[in-house]
Amino acid sequence: MFLNGRGDLPMLEITTPWSSAEIYLHGAQVTHFKKNGEPPLLFLSQCSRFAAGQPIRGGIPIIFPWFGKPTDKPNQHGFARIQDWDLRELAVTPDGSVSVRLQMAECADSSEYPSCAVDYLVTVSATLTVELVVLNKSAREFVFENCLHTYFTVGDIGAVSITGLKGVDYLDQTKAFARQIESNDAIRIASEVDRAYLGTPRTVEIQDASLRRTIRIEKQGSASTVVWNPWIAKSKAMPDFGDDEYQQMVCVETGNVDSDRLTLKPGAVSRLNMKLASAPLP
Ligand code: TA6
């Protein structure tokens, strides 16, 4: 069932009548999803590390229980993406779609975090659906952020437009988190972009005029959408990312960050669900 993936990390290789996918236990990271006859939907850096304790650069990193690098946190983007998860279930349905459930090693009740169970459900068919499920098993409230930090393959970043965020407030990390309002129907990328759009449950689309396809990102249980492209300087500064790879990727991330962070009552469950679909541009 498990293959030795890159870095000899255990990897699940999945094939359906419509598509193929790869999932690493390391970070429960989906690193590959490709519909038959189409270029891969998810981008994976050729320079990515595949090693214990290191994040994988591409696919869908799971960001939990914090986003970014708050001063009181040891590292960026939480610990879920650098943990090894356990495979709990794998099922193939009669129509050929494949469902997988992975579970993160339990967060022990600690001064910092209430005891919780964290599961990740992945369904591979003609679309890719993922769901991050957090159960607060403690007797106290659990305040956290989460984000599916999805890297999408694009043909040419200059020929991409992102729709569905007009009129939404965002924090611009390239301008010291200045608060702005999105004024464009279609967002174009021609420099470093690092924005957290807040208070938006909307579906977002990526139109890729170069690959002649639209990628549709539907979500539930998410009020934030983060848009990121490192552009030239940041690309050069990242050791696990190719200098020119910024031209073939864009991150459109689905989660609950900053003022959208979640407060989970004892015994309560949060579900962050994302469905990715693609279609040829008309
Ligand atoms: O989601 C955007 C972002 O927070 C950027 O600020 C950038 O740092 C990116 O994530 C990648 O973070 P990483 O820790 O994977 O290098």
Coordinates of C-alpha atoms and ligand atoms in Angstrom, one line a residue:
M1 CA 0.0 0.0 0.0
F2 CA 2.8 2.4 1.0
L3 CA 5.6 3.2 -1.4
N4 CA 8.9 4.8 -0.5
G5 CA 8.4 8.3 -1.7
R6 CA 11.0 11.0 -1.9
G7 CA 13.3 11.0 1.0
D8 CA 12.1 7.5 1.6
L9 CA 9.1 8.9 3.4
P10 CA 6.0 6.6 3.3
M11 CA 3.7 7.7 0.4
L12 CA 0.3 6.5 -0.7
E13 CA -0.1 6.4 -4.5
I14 CA -3.7 6.6 -5.6
T15 CA -5.2 6.0 -9.0
T16 CA -8.9 6.4 -9.9
P17 CA -10.7 6.2 -13.3
W18 CA -10.3 10.0 -13.6
S19 CA -7.2 11.0 -11.8
S20 CA -4.0 10.2 -9.8
A21 CA -2.9 11.5 -6.4
E22 CA 0.0 11.1 -3.9
I23 CA -0.3 11.5 -0.1
Y24 CA 2.6 11.5 2.3
L25 CA 2.1 10.5 6.0
H26 CA 4.5 13.3 6.7
G27 CA 2.2 16.2 7.3
A28 CA -0.7 14.2 5.8
Q29 CA 0.3 16.1 2.8
V30 CA -1.3 15.7 -0.6
T31 CA 1.6 16.5 -2.9
H32 CA 0.1 15.5 -6.2
F33 CA -3.4 15.6 -7.8
K34 CA -3.7 15.3 -11.6
K35 CA -6.8 14.7 -13.7
N36 CA -6.3 12.5 -16.7
G37 CA -5.4 14.5 -19.8
E38 CA -4.6 17.7 -17.8
P39 CA -1.4 19.1 -16.3
P40 CA -1.1 18.5 -12.5
L41 CA -3.5 20.7 -10.5
L42 CA -1.1 20.9 -7.5
F43 CA 2.4 22.4 -7.7
L44 CA 5.3 20.7 -6.0
S45 CA 8.7 22.4 -5.9
Q46 CA 11.6 20.4 -7.5
C47 CA 13.7 21.7 -4.6
S48 CA 11.4 20.6 -1.8
R49 CA 12.8 18.8 1.1
F50 CA 11.4 15.4 2.1
A51 CA 12.8 14.9 5.6
A52 CA 11.7 14.5 9.2
G53 CA 10.9 17.8 10.9
Q54 CA 10.9 19.7 7.6
P55 CA 7.9 21.0 5.7
I56 CA 7.3 19.8 2.1
R57 CA 7.2 22.8 -0.3
G58 CA 4.1 22.2 -2.4
G59 CA 0.8 20.3 -2.6
I60 CA -1.5 21.1 0.4
P61 CA 0.5 21.7 3.6
I62 CA -1.9 21.6 6.6
I63 CA -1.3 24.7 8.8
F64 CA -2.4 24.1 12.4
P65 CA -2.8 25.2 15.2
W66 CA -1.3 28.6 14.3
F67 CA -0.7 30.5 11.0
G68 CA 2.4 32.6 10.3
K69 CA 5.1 33.2 12.9
P70 CA 3.6 34.8 16.0
T71 CA 6.4 36.0 18.3
D72 CA 5.5 33.5 21.0
K73 CA 5.7 30.5 18.6
P74 CA 8.8 28.4 17.9
N75 CA 8.3 28.2 14.1
Q76 CA 6.2 29.2 11.2
H77 CA 2.8 27.7 10.5
G78 CA 2.3 25.3 13.3
F79 CA 3.4 21.7 13.8
A80 CA 0.8 19.6 11.8
R81 CA 2.8 19.8 8.6
I82 CA 6.0 18.4 10.1
Q83 CA 4.3 15.6 12.1
D84 CA 3.9 12.0 10.9
W85 CA 0.2 11.1 10.7
D86 CA -1.3 7.7 10.9
L87 CA -3.4 6.0 8.2
R88 CA -6.8 5.1 9.8
E89 CA -9.0 4.2 6.9
L90 CA -8.8 3.7 3.1
A91 CA -11.8 2.9 1.0
V92 CA -12.5 2.5 -2.7
T93 CA -16.1 3.2 -3.6
P94 CA -17.9 1.2 -6.4
D95 CA -17.5 4.1 -8.8
G96 CA -13.8 4.1 -8.2
S97 CA -13.2 7.1 -6.1
V98 CA -10.8 6.7 -3.2
S99 CA -11.3 8.0 0.4
V100 CA -8.5 8.1 3.0
R101 CA -8.6 9.1 6.7
L102 CA -5.4 10.1 8.4
Q103 CA -5.0 11.1 12.1
M104 CA -2.4 13.3 13.7
A105 CA -0.7 12.0 16.8
E106 CA -2.9 13.2 19.6
C107 CA -2.1 16.6 21.1
A108 CA -1.5 15.8 24.7
D109 CA -3.3 18.2 27.1
S110 CA -0.6 20.7 27.7
S111 CA -0.4 24.2 29.1
E112 CA -0.5 25.5 25.6
Y113 CA -3.0 23.2 23.9
P114 CA -6.1 21.4 25.1
S115 CA -6.3 17.7 24.3
C116 CA -7.7 17.3 20.8
A117 CA -8.1 14.8 18.0
V118 CA -7.2 15.9 14.5
D119 CA -8.4 13.9 11.5
Y120 CA -7.9 14.6 7.8
L121 CA -10.2 13.1 5.2
V122 CA -9.1 13.0 1.5
T123 CA -11.4 12.0 -1.3
V124 CA -9.9 11.5 -4.8
S125 CA -12.2 11.3 -7.8
A126 CA -12.6 13.7 -10.8
T127 CA -12.2 16.3 -8.1
L128 CA -10.1 16.5 -4.9
T129 CA -11.9 17.1 -1.6
V130 CA -10.1 17.4 1.7
E131 CA -11.5 18.0 5.2
L132 CA -9.6 18.9 8.4
V133 CA -11.6 17.8 11.5
V134 CA -10.7 19.0 15.0
L135 CA -12.4 17.6 18.1
N136 CA -11.8 19.4 21.4
K137 CA -11.5 16.5 23.9
S138 CA -10.6 18.8 26.8
A139 CA -12.7 20.7 29.3
R140 CA -11.6 24.1 28.2
E141 CA -11.9 26.3 25.1
F142 CA -9.5 25.8 22.3
V143 CA -8.5 28.9 20.2
F144 CA -6.6 28.1 17.0
E145 CA -6.0 28.9 13.4
N146 CA -6.0 26.5 10.5
C147 CA -5.2 26.7 6.8
L148 CA -5.0 24.4 3.8
H149 CA -2.0 26.1 2.2
T150 CA -2.7 24.9 -1.3
Y151 CA 0.0 25.4 -4.1
F152 CA -1.6 25.4 -7.6
T153 CA 0.2 24.8 -10.9
V154 CA -0.2 27.5 -13.4
G155 CA 1.2 27.8 -16.9
D156 CA 2.4 31.4 -16.6
I157 CA 1.8 33.6 -13.5
G158 CA 1.4 36.6 -15.8
A159 CA -1.6 35.0 -17.5
V160 CA -3.5 34.2 -14.3
S161 CA -6.4 36.0 -12.7
I162 CA -8.1 35.2 -9.4
T163 CA -11.8 36.0 -8.9
G164 CA -14.3 35.9 -6.0
L165 CA -12.6 38.4 -3.6
K166 CA -13.8 41.8 -4.8
G167 CA -14.8 44.0 -1.9
V168 CA -13.2 41.8 0.7
D169 CA -10.9 43.2 3.5
Y170 CA -7.4 41.9 3.5
L171 CA -4.2 42.2 5.5
D172 CA -1.2 42.9 3.2
Q173 CA 1.9 41.2 4.6
T174 CA 4.0 43.0 2.0
K175 CA 2.9 46.3 3.6
A176 CA 3.3 45.4 7.3
F177 CA -0.2 43.8 7.4
A178 CA -1.9 47.1 6.3
R179 CA -5.6 46.6 6.0
Q180 CA -7.0 47.1 2.5
I181 CA -10.2 46.3 0.6
E182 CA -9.9 44.4 -2.7
S183 CA -11.1 46.7 -5.5
N184 CA -10.5 44.4 -8.4
D185 CA -12.9 41.9 -10.0
A186 CA -9.9 39.9 -11.1
I187 CA -6.7 39.9 -9.1
R188 CA -3.5 39.8 -11.3
I189 CA 0.0 39.0 -10.0
A190 CA 2.9 41.1 -11.2
S191 CA 4.9 41.3 -8.0
E192 CA 5.2 39.6 -4.5
V193 CA 1.7 39.1 -3.2
D194 CA 1.0 38.0 0.4
R195 CA -2.6 38.8 1.5
A196 CA -5.0 37.3 4.0
Y197 CA -8.6 38.0 2.9
L198 CA -10.8 37.9 6.0
G199 CA -14.5 37.3 6.6
T200 CA -15.1 35.6 3.3
P201 CA -16.8 32.2 2.8
R202 CA -16.9 32.7 -1.0
T203 CA -15.8 30.3 -3.7
V204 CA -12.7 31.5 -5.5
E205 CA -11.6 30.7 -9.1
I206 CA -8.2 30.8 -10.7
Q207 CA -8.4 31.5 -14.5
D208 CA -5.3 30.3 -16.2
A209 CA -5.2 31.7 -19.8
S210 CA -1.9 29.9 -20.5
L211 CA -3.1 26.3 -19.6
R212 CA -6.6 27.2 -20.8
R213 CA -8.2 26.1 -17.5
T214 CA -10.2 27.3 -14.6
I215 CA -9.6 26.0 -11.1
R216 CA -12.5 26.3 -8.7
I217 CA -12.0 26.3 -5.0
E218 CA -15.2 25.6 -3.0
K219 CA -15.0 25.7 0.8
Q220 CA -17.0 25.2 4.0
G221 CA -16.0 26.1 7.5
S222 CA -13.6 28.7 6.2
A223 CA -13.8 32.5 6.6
S224 CA -10.3 33.3 5.3
T225 CA -8.6 33.1 1.9
V226 CA -4.8 33.7 1.6
V227 CA -3.2 34.5 -1.7
W228 CA 0.5 34.2 -2.0
N229 CA 3.2 34.4 -4.7
P230 CA 6.8 34.9 -3.5
W231 CA 7.9 36.5 -6.8
I232 CA 11.6 37.0 -7.5
A233 CA 13.5 38.0 -4.3
K234 CA 11.6 35.7 -1.9
S235 CA 12.0 32.8 -4.4
K236 CA 15.8 33.3 -4.3
A237 CA 15.7 33.5 -0.5
M238 CA 13.9 30.2 -0.1
P239 CA 16.4 27.2 -0.2
D240 CA 13.6 24.7 -0.9
F241 CA 12.2 26.6 -3.9
G242 CA 13.6 27.1 -7.4
D243 CA 14.5 30.7 -8.4
D244 CA 12.1 30.7 -11.3
E245 CA 9.4 28.5 -9.9
Y246 CA 7.2 31.5 -8.9
Q247 CA 6.2 31.7 -12.5
Q248 CA 4.5 28.3 -12.4
M249 CA 2.6 28.5 -9.1
V250 CA 0.2 30.4 -7.0
C251 CA -1.0 29.7 -3.5
V252 CA -4.7 30.2 -2.8
E253 CA -5.2 29.0 0.7
T254 CA -8.4 28.1 2.6
G255 CA -8.7 28.5 6.3
N256 CA -9.4 30.6 9.4
V257 CA -6.6 33.0 10.3
D258 CA -6.0 36.2 12.2
S259 CA -9.4 37.7 13.3
D260 CA -11.1 34.6 11.7
R261 CA -9.4 32.3 14.2
L262 CA -11.7 29.6 15.7
T263 CA -12.8 29.1 19.3
L264 CA -13.8 25.5 19.9
K265 CA -15.9 24.7 23.0
P266 CA -15.2 21.5 25.0
G267 CA -16.5 18.5 23.1
A268 CA -17.1 20.5 19.9
V269 CA -15.9 19.7 16.4
S270 CA -14.7 22.1 13.7
R271 CA -14.7 21.1 10.0
L272 CA -12.6 22.8 7.4
N273 CA -13.6 21.5 4.0
M274 CA -12.2 22.3 0.5
K275 CA -13.2 20.9 -2.9
L276 CA -10.9 21.5 -5.9
A277 CA -12.3 21.1 -9.4
S278 CA -11.0 22.2 -12.8
A279 CA -12.5 22.7 -16.2
P280 CA -11.3 24.0 -19.6
L281 CA -11.5 27.7 -20.1
P282 CA -14.4 28.4 -22.6
Ligands
TA6_1 O1 0.6 31.8 3.2 C1 1.5 32.8 2.9 C2 2.7 32.7 3.8 O2 2.4 32.9 5.1 C3 3.8 33.6 3.3 O3 4.0 34.7 4.2 C4 5.1 32.8 3.2 O4 5.9 32.8 4.3 C5 4.4 31.4 2.9 O5 3.3 31.4 3.8 C6 5.3 30.2 3.0 O6 5.6 29.9 4.3 P1 6.7 28.7 4.7 O7 6.8 28.7 6.1 O8 6.1 27.5 4.1 O9 8.0 29.1 4.0

